[in-house]
Each structure stands twice: as structure tokens, then as C-alpha cells.
XYZ file of C-alpha atoms in Angstrom:
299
model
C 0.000 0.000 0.000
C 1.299 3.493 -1.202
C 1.360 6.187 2.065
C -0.374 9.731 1.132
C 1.342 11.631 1.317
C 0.467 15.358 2.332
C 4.122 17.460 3.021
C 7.890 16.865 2.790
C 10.365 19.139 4.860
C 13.697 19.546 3.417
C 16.403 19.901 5.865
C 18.747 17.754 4.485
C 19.099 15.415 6.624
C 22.219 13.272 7.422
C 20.239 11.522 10.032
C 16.953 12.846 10.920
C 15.556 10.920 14.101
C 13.653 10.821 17.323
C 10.516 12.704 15.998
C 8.320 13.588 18.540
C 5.245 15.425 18.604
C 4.310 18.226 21.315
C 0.483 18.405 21.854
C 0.744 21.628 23.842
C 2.179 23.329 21.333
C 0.979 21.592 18.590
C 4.452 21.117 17.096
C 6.869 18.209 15.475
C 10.278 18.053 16.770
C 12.951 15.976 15.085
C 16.903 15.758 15.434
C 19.686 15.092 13.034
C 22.212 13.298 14.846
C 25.476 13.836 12.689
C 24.715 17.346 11.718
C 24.504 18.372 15.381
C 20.822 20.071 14.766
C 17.574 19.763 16.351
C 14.616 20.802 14.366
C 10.850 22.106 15.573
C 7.928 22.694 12.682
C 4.668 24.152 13.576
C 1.273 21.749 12.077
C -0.286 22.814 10.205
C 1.729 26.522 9.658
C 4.920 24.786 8.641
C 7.528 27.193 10.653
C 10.779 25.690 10.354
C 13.347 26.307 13.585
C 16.773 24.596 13.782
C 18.600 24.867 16.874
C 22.586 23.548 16.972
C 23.206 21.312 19.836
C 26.510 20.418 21.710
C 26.514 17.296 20.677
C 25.212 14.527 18.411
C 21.622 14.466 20.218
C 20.264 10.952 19.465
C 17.344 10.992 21.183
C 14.604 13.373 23.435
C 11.807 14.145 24.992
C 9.428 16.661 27.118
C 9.148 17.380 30.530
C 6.294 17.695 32.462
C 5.791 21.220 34.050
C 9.080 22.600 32.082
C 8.309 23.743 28.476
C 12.011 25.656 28.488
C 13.709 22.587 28.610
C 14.005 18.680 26.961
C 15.646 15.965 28.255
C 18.352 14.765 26.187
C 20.434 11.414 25.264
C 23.604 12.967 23.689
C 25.863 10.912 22.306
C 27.564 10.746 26.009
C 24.830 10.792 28.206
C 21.981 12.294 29.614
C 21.180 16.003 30.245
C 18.463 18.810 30.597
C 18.726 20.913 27.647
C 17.528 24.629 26.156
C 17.709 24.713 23.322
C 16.728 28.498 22.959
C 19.402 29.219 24.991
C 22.050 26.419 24.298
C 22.531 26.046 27.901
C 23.335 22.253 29.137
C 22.727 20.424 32.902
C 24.422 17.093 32.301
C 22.334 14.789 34.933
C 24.313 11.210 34.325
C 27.318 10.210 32.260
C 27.863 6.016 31.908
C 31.002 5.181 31.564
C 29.980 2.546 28.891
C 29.697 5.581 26.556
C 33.339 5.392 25.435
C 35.064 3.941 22.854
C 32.986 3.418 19.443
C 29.810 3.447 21.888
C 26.567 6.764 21.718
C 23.558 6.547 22.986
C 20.761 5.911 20.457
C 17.007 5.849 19.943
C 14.569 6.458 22.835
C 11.328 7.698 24.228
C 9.806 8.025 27.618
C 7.492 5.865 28.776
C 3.770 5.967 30.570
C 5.263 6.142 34.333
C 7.080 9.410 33.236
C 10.714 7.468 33.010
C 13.032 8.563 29.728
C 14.828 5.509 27.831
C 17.420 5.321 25.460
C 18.957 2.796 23.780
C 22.925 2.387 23.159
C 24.431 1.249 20.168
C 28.302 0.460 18.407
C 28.904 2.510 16.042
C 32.563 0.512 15.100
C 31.479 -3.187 14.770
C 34.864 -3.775 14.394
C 36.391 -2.220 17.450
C 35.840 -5.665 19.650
C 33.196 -4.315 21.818
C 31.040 -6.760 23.927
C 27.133 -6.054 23.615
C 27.405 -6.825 27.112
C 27.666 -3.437 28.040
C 25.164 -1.837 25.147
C 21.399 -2.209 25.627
C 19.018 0.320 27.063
C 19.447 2.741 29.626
C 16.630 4.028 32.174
C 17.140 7.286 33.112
C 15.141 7.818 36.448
C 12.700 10.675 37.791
C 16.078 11.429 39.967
C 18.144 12.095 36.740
C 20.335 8.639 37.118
C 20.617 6.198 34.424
C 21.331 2.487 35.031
C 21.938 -0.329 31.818
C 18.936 -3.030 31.177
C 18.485 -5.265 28.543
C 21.908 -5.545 27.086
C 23.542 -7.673 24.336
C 21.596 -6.030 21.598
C 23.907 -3.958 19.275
C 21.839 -1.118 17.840
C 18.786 -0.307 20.470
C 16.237 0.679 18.643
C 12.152 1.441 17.854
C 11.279 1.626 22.370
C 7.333 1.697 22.615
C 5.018 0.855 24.630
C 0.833 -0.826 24.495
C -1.407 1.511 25.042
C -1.890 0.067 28.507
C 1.636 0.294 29.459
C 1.951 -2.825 30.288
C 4.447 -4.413 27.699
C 6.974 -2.567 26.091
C 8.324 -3.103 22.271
C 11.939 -2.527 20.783
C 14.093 -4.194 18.641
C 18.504 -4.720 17.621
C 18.532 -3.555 14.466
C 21.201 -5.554 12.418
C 19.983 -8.712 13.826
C 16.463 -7.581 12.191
C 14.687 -8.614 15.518
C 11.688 -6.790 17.372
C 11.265 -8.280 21.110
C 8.621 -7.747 23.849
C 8.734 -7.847 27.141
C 6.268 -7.151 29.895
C 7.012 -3.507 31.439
C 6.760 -3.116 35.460
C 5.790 0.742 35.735
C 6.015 0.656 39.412
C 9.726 0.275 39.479
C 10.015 0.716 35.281
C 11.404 -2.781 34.907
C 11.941 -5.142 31.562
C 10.600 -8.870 32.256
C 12.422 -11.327 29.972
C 12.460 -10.080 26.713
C 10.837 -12.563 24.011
C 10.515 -12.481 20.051
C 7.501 -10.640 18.889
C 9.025 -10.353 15.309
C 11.187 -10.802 12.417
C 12.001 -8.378 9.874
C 13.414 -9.286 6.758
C 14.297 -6.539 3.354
C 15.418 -3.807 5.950
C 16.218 -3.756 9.885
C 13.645 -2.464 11.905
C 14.414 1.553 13.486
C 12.137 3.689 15.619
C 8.715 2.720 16.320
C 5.523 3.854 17.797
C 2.519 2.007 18.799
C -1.455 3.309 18.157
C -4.115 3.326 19.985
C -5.001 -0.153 18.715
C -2.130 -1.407 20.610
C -0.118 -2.013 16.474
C 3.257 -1.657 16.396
C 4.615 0.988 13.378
C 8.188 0.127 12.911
C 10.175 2.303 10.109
C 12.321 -0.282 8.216
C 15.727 0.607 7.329
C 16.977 -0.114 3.927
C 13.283 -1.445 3.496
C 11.543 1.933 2.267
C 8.175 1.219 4.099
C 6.266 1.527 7.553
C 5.151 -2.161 8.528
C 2.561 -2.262 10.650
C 2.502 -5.250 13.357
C -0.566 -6.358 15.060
C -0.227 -7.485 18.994
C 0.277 -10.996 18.160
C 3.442 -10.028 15.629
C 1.719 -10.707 12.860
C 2.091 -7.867 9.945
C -1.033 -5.764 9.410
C 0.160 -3.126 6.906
C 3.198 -2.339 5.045
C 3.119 1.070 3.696
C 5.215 1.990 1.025
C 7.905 5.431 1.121
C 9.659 6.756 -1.723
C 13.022 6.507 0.425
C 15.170 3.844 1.209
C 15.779 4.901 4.971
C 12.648 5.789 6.990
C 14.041 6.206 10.486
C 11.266 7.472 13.152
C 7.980 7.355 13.166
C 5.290 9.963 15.711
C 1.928 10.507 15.441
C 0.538 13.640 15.256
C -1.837 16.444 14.714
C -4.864 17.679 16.415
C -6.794 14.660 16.252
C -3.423 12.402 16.429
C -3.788 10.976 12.802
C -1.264 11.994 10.947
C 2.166 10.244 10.864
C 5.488 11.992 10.972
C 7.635 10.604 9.563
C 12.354 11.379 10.020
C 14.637 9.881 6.852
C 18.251 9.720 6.527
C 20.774 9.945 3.769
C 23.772 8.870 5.331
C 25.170 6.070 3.294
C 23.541 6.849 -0.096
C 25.046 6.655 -3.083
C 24.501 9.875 -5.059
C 22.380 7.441 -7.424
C 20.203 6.556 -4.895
C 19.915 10.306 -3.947
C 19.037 10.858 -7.032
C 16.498 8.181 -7.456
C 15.000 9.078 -4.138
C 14.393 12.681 -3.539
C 12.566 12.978 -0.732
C 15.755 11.836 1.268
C 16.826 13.409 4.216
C 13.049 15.073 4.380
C 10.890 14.530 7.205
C 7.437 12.781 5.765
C 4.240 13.739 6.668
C 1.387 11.239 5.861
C -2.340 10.683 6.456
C -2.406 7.550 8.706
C -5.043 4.887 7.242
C -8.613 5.513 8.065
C -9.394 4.453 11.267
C -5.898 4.535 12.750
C -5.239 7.087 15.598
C -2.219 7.471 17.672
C -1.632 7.763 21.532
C -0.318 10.492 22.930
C 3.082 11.595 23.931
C 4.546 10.825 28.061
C 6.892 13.330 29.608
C 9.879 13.024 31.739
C 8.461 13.239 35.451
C 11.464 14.959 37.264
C 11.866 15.104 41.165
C 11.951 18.329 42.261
């Protein structure tokens, strides 16, 4: 099935990722890692604001009762940001985060906790995936390592209970579940939910059907898994590397959609346009998403 599409944004993106969508404002905000930039677009005025960051940000979010500030996993670890201001409160550094490691993909969850995943970025350094998985960054602003041996973290959601939580390793092509304790925002054993093959599968967001969207690397499409792991949907991009996916809107049916270009050959560029853009579709009829958590800080 084709996607509708109704907008591209051109930013050029190296990496655009970890598009999330602010209600309160009713605004998209998207990052691209390597180029050091965060990005924030009005719906449906289409103001465009880029905002350089300090480092590579991988992966943010909202918190609740701050609107000056988003909580950040930078390449190094985990800090308050402003990003009208530029100003940084680093809040928990793991030591993990050296050598050919960055922190990767995340969201925060429905008890208010902010998780990122970790990823090796030099395969061939010799680096255990022992010590990369994802880290839970607490309401008191320190982070602590579950679910490791996966290589790239990616696509964290949740079910619309908040009861199980969703994510996958990328290069192994695997999506997991595992139930989610929000009491003390713990990972039961993780199991297979599913298999992706033509692509790995990147970020991911769940609806309020409890379907899993994952954006499929190298696969140019949105697939669309039902609770059981069985595919519902595959809906078709005209790019090769649909990262992140967010819904959005007023009514929370629209998709948002962040693409990347790193890698591509200039024929591929060429072939594929909309590269580097972030997507906005019309999500199938019917199909509503849930909305955005925020990072519940103590005070």
C-alpha cells in the first residue's frame, strides 16, 4: 500500500531521528544526529526552527511542568537541555559511553521514566554487547543499563496500557517484547515478537489499537505489526531509509515521519528525492495514535 502523502520538509538530513510530537504546542520536533541540529515545525503553519546542539543528540523528549527545557540522550549521556538558549545540565554520564559506543534511539514511557537505547557505532572495534542495551534514566536524573547484548537499540514503545513494552537490535532484524513493570520501570524477559526481513527495523511507535509501526531501514516502508506479531500493513515510502515514526496532529492521525541519507550513493539520492526530508502522511482511516509521556522529574 502506497502512504499519502500530504508534506515533505527539506532539511537535508544526514540523520533525521527521534521525531516527537508536542500536543501543547501543537508542534513536530525531530533531530539530526550527525549534523549536530535539532529541528521544531509548527502543524499545520509549517515554521521551520533549527537549533545547533553540543553534541550529536540521538534521542529526546518533554518534561512535564518545564516547556524551556528537553531531556536529552547525547551521544555521552543524559542532560536537561535549552535549546533556545544552548545552555546544558548534564544529569548522568555512563562510563559505557566510550570507545565506538553513543547513545541511540529512545522515548519516555507511561510512568514518566526517559529511555534510550545504546548502540556500536565501530562493529569492528571488539566491543562486547554486554555493556550496550538500554538505559533508564530515572525521575532522579540517574541512568542504570537493562536489557543488554543487543547492538543497535532501537524502535522503544510501549501498548497503550503500558503494560508491555516493544523494541528491537537492528542488524539482527529482531523486534522483542517484554512485559514492562511501571512501578519500578522494569523489563521482564524479553521474548521475540518479530522478524524483519528486506530492511532492519528503526524507531517505532505504537497506536491506539495497541499495532506496532516500525520504520524499516533499507526497506523503504512503515510495517505495521498487530499485537500478536503478525504484519497488518506495510506502507510503502519513496526513500530507502525511513528512520522514526510519531503521530501527530490535532486529532493524532497523521504520521510523521524522520529519513536519513547517510550512506547513499549519489544514485540513490538521485532516485529518491525525498531523502533526508521529514514525511508527513495521512495515517489509514481508522488509525489514531496515543499520545506523547513526559519526563516526570523530582523536584
Amino acid at each position: 500500500m502506497s502512504a499519502e502523502i500530504l508534506e515533505t520538509i527539506d532539511t537535508g538530513a544526514i540523520l533525521g531521528e527521534g521525531v516527537v510530537w508536542n500536543a501543547q504546542t501543537q508542534t513536530v520536533w525531530w533531530t539530526d544526529i550527525q549534523a549536530r541540529r535539532l529541528y521544531a515545525l509548527t502543524w499545520p503553519g509549517l515554521a521551520l526552527t533549527m537549533y545547533e546542539t553540543p553534541e550529536r543528540l540521538c534521542s529526546f523528549g518533554f518534561i512535564e511542568g518545564d516547556d524551556d527545557r528537553i531531556v536529552a540522550a547525547f551521544e555521552t549521556g543524559f542532560a536537561l537541555f535549552s535549546p533556545h538558549t544552548g545552555d546544558v545540565s548534564w544529569l548522568d554520564k555512563p562510563a559505557q559511553l566510550t570507545r565506538g559506543r553513543r547513545l541511540n534511539d529512545g522515548r519516555i514511557g507511561p510512568d514518566g521514566r526517559f529511555w534510550a537505547g545504546s548502540m556500536i557505532e565501530k562493529p569492528d572495534a571488539g566491543l562486547s554487547t554486554d555493556d550496550t542495551g538500554f538505559y533508564c534514566l530515572d525521575t532522579d536524573g540517574k541512568a542504570r543499563l537493562e536489557q543488554p547484548g543487543l547492538e543497535i537499540s532501537n524502535g522503544l514503545c510501549w501498548s497503550p496500557d503500558g503494560t508491555r513494552v516493544y523494541f528491537s537490535d537492528s542488524p539482527a532484524g529482531e523486534i522483542y517484547t517484554a512485559a514492562y513493570n511501571g512501578q519500578d520501570g522494569r523489563f521482564g524477559p524479553r521474548k521475540p515478537f518479530a522478524t524483519v526481513k528486506g530492511g532492519g527495523p528503526d524507531g517505532a511507535i505504537t497506536d491506539t489499537d495497541g499495532h506496532v509501526w516500525s520504520a524499516i531501514w533499507g526497506g523503504n516502508r512503515l510495517t505495521r505489526f498487530s499485537p500478536e506479531g503478525d504484519i497488518s500493513l506495510d506502507l510503502e515510502l519513496p526513500v530507502p531509509q525511513p528512520t522514526c515514526p510519531v503521530f501527530g496532529g490535532e486529532d493524532l492521525d497523521l504520521i510523521f515521519v524522520t529519513t536519513a541519507t547517510e550512506g547513499l550513493s549519489d544514485d540513490t539520492l538521485e532516485a529518491s528525492p525525498v531523502s533526508g526530508r521529514l514525511i508527513i502522511l495521512e495515517a489509514p482511516e481508522g488509525v489514531t495514535g496515543l499520545p506523547g509521556y513526559r519526563y516526570r522529574m523530582d523536584r
